[in-house]
Short mmCIF file of C-alpha atoms and ligand atoms in Angstrom, two decimals:
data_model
loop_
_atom_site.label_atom_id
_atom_site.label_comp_id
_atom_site.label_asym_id
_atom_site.label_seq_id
_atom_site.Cartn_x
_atom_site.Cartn_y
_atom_site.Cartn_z
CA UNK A 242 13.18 1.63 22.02
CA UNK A 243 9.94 -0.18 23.41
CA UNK A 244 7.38 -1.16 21.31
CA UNK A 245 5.16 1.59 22.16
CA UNK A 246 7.78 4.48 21.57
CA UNK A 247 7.86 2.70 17.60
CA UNK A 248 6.31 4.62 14.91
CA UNK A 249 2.51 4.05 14.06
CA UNK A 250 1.55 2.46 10.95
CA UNK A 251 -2.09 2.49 10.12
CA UNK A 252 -3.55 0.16 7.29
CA UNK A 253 -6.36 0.83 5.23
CA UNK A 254 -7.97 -2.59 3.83
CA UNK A 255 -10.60 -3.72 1.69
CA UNK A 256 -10.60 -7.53 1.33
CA UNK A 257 -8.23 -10.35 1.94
CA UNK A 258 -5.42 -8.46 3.47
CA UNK A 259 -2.69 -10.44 3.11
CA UNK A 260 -0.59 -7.52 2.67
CA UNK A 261 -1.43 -6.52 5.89
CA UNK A 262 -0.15 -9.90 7.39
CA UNK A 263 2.84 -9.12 5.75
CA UNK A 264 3.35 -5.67 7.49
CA UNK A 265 1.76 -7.60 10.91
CA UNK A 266 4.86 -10.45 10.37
CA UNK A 267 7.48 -7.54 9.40
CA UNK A 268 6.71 -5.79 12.45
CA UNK A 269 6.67 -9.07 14.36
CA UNK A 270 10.37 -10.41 13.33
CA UNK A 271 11.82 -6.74 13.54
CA UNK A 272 12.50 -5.72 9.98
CA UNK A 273 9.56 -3.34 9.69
CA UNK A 274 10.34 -1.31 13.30
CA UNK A 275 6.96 0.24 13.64
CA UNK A 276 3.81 -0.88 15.59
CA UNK A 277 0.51 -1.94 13.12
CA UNK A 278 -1.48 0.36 15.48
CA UNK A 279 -4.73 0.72 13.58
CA UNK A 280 -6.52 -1.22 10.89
CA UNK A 281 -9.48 0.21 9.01
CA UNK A 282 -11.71 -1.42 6.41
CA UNK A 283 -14.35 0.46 4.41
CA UNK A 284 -16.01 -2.77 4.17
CA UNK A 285 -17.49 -4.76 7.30
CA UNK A 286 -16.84 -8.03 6.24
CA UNK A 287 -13.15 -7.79 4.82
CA UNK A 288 -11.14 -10.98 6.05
CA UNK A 289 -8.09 -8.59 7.19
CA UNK A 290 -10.20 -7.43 9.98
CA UNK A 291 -10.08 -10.82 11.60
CA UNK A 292 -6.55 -11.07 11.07
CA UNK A 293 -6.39 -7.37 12.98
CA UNK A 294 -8.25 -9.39 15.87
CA UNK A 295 -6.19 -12.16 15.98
CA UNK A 296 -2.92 -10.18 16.26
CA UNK A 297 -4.48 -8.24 18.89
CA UNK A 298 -4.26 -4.81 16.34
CA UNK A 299 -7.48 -2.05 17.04
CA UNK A 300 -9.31 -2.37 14.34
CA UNK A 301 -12.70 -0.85 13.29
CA UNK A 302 -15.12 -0.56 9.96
CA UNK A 303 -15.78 2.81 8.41
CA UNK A 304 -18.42 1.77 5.95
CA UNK A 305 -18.26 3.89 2.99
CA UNK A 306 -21.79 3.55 2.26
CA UNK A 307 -22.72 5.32 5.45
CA UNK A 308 -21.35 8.51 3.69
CA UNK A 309 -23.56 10.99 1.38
CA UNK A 310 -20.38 11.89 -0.13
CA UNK A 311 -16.53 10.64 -0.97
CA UNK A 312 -15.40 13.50 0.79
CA UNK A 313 -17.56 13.03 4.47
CA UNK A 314 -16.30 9.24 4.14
CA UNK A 315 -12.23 10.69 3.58
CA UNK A 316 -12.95 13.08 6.81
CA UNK A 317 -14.32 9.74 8.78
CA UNK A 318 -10.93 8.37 8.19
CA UNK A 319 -8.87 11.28 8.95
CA UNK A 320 -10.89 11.71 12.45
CA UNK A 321 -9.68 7.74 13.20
CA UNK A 322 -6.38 8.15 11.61
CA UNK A 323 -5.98 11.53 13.51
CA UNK A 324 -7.12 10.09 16.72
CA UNK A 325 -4.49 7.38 16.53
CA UNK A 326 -2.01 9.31 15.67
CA UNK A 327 -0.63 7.39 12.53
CA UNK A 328 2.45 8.63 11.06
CA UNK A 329 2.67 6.60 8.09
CA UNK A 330 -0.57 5.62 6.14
CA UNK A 331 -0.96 1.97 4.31
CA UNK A 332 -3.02 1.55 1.84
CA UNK A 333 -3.22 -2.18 1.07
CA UNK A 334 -6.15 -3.44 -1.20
CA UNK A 335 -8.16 0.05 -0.26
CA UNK A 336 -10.36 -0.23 -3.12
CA UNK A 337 -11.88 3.69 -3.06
CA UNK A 338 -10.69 6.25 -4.46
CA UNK A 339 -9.74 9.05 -2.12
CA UNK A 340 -10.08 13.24 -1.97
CA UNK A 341 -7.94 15.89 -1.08
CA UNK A 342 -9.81 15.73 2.16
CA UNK A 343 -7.48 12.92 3.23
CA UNK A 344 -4.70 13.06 1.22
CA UNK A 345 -3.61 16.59 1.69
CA UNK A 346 -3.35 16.20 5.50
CA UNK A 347 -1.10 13.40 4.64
CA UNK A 348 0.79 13.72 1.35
CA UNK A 349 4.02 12.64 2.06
CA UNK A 350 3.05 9.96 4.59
CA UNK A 351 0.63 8.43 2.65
CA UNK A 352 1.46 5.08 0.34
CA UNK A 353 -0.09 2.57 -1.89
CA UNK A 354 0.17 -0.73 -3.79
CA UNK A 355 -0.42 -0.89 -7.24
CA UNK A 356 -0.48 -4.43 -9.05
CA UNK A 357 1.05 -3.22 -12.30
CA UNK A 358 4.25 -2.09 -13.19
CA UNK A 359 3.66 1.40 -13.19
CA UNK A 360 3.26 3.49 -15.00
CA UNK A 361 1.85 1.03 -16.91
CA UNK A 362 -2.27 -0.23 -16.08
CA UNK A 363 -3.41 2.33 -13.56
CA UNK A 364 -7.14 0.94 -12.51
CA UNK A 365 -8.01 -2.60 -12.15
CA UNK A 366 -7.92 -5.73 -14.02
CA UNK A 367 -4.08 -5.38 -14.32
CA UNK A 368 -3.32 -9.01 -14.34
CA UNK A 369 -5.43 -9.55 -17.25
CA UNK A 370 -4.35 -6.34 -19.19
CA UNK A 371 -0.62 -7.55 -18.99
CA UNK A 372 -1.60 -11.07 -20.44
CA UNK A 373 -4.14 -9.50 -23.19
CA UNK A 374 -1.31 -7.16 -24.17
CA UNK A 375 1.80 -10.30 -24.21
CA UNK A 376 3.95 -8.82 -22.04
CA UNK A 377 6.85 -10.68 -20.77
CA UNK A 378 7.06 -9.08 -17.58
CA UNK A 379 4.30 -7.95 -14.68
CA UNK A 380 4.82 -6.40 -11.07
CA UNK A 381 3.66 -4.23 -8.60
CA UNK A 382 4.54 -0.93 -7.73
CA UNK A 383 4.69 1.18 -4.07
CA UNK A 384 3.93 4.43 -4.91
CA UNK A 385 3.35 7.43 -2.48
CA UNK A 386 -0.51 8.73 -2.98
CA UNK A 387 -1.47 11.91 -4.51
CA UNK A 388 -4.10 13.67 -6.12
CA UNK A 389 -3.57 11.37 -9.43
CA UNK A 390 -5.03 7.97 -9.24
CA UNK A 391 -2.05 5.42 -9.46
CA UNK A 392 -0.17 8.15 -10.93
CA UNK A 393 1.81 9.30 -7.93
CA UNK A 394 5.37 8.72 -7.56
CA UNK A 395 6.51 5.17 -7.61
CA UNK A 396 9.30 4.01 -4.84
CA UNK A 397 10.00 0.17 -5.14
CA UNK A 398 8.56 -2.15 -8.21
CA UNK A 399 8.97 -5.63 -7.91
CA UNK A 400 8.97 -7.64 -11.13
CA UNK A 401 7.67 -11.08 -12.08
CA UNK A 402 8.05 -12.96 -15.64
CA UNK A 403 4.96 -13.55 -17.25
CA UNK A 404 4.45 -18.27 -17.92
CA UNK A 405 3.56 -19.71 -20.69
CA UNK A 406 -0.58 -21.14 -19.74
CA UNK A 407 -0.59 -17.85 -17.16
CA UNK A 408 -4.03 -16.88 -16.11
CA UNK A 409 -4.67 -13.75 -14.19
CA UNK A 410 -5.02 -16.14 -11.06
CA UNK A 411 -2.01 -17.66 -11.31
CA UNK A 412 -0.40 -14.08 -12.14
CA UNK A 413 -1.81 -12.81 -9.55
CA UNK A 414 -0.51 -15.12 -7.10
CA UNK A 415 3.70 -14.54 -8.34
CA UNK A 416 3.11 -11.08 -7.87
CA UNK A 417 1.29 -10.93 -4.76
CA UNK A 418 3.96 -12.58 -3.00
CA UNK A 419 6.25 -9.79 -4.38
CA UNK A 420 4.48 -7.26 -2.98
CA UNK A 421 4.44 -8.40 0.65
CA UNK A 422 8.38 -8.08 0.16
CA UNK A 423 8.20 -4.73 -1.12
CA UNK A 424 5.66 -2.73 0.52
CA UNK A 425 7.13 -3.57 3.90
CA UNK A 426 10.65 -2.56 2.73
CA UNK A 427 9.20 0.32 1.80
CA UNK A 428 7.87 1.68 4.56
CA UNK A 429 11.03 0.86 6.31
CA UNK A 430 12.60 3.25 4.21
CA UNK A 431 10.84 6.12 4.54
CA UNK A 432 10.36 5.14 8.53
CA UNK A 433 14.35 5.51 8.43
CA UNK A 434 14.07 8.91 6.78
CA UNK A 435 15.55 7.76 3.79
CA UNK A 436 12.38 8.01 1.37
CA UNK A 437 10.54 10.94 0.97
CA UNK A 438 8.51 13.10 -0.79
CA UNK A 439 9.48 16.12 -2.48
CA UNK A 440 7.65 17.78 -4.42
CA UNK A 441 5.79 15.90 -7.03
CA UNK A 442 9.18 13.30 -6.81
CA UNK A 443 10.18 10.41 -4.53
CA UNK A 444 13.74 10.26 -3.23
CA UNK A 445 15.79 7.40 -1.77
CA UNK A 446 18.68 8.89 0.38
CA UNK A 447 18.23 12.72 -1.37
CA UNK A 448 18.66 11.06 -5.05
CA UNK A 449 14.90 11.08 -7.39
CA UNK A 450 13.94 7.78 -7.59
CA UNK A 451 13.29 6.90 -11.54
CA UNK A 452 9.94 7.00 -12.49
CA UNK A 453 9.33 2.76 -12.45
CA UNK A 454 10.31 2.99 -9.18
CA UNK A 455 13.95 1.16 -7.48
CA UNK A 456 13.57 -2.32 -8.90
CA UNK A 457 13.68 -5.06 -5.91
CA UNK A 458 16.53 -7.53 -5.93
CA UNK A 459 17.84 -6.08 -8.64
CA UNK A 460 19.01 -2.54 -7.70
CA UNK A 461 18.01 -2.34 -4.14
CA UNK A 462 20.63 -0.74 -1.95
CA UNK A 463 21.49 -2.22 1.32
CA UNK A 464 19.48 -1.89 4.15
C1 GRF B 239 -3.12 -6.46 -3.91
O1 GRF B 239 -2.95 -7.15 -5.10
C2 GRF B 239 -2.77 -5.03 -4.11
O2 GRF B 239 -1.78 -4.83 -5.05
C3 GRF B 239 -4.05 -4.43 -4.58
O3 GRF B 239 -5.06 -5.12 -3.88
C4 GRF B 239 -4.58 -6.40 -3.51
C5 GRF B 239 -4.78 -6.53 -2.03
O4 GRF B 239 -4.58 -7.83 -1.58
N1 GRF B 239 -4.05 -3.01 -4.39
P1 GRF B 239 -4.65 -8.14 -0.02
O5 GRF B 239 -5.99 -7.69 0.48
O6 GRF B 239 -3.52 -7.40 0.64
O7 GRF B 239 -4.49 -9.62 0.08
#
């Protein structure tokens, strides 16, 4: 297969985007076999736009504030997303909440990363919620997006002990380098046809995934 006959990933970013250096460096070494072929940020000055540029990705701004409405923003992206022909959607540190307007045209195809262990802390400030509440254990989950914020069904969760002297920082950090294992993986997966959506559930080869999600390194099948 060349590299133009691989499937098209398009990420959506807000800030940093180091999870979209992660999917950039998958691609790159060959165990994410897809092509990063379009990066959009809602926000002009988001770092992961530079990082687009330097690997040579197309990469534009759709500036959500140029939009009367949620919804005329949502059809903005579908016209780029549409016009590149994406078959798998990214969603990695997208910090707006989407419509129907662009999820329905790709439920199925459409995935997130959630820095909780979800169900647990939909929303933000997750970090902090885990340490205010003394649990042993944080994460973050892939999930495949649906009309439910955060709430639609999980695929991989990677998880990360909670320190002793944790801050939400340093939190943060541990599971941040989780999720660039597991959001990758992920869309390997369902790029090999093996996770999908169906129905309101997610299934790894035709089986419901539970509803945390398979764990990473713990009960990951091969592959
Ligand atoms: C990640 O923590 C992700 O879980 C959350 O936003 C953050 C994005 O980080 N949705 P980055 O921009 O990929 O570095």
């Amino acid at each position: 297969m060349t590299t133009t006959e691989l499937p098209r990933l398009a990420i959506l970013i807000s800030g940093h985007g180091s999870n979209l250096q992660a999917f950039i460096d998958a691609c790159a070494s060959g165990k994410l076999l897809a092509n990063v072929s379009l990066v959009i940020s809602n926000k002009p000055d988001a770092a992961g736009l530079q990082r687009a540029a330097r690997s040579g990705i197309p990469h534009t701004c759709i500036n959500h504030k140029d939009y009367a409405s949620r919804e005329q923003f949502d059809a903005a992206l579908v016209n780029a997303l549409q016009a590149h022909d994406a078959d798998l959607v990214i969603l990695a540190g997208f910090m707006r909440i989407l419509t129907p307007v662009l999820i329905e045209p790709y439920l199925g195809r459409l995935m997130n990363i959630h820095p909780s262990l979800l169900p647990k802390y939909p929303g933000l400030r997750t970090h902090q919620r885990a340490l205010d509440a003394g649990d042993k254990e944080a994460g973050a989950t892939v999930h495949f997006v649906t009309a439910e914020l955060d709430g639609g069904p999980p695929i991989v969760q990677a998880r990360v002990p909670v320190v002793q002297g944790d801050t939400a920082k340093s939190l943060a950090e541990r599971v941040t380098m989780q999720e660039h294992a597991i959001f990758p993986l992920a869309a390997q997966w369902f790029l090999e046809g093996r996770v999908a959506l169906r129905g309101t559930k997610a299934t790894l080869d035709g089986a419901v995934i539970p509803a945390t999600g398979i764990v990473a390194e713990t009960d990951c099948p091969a592959g």
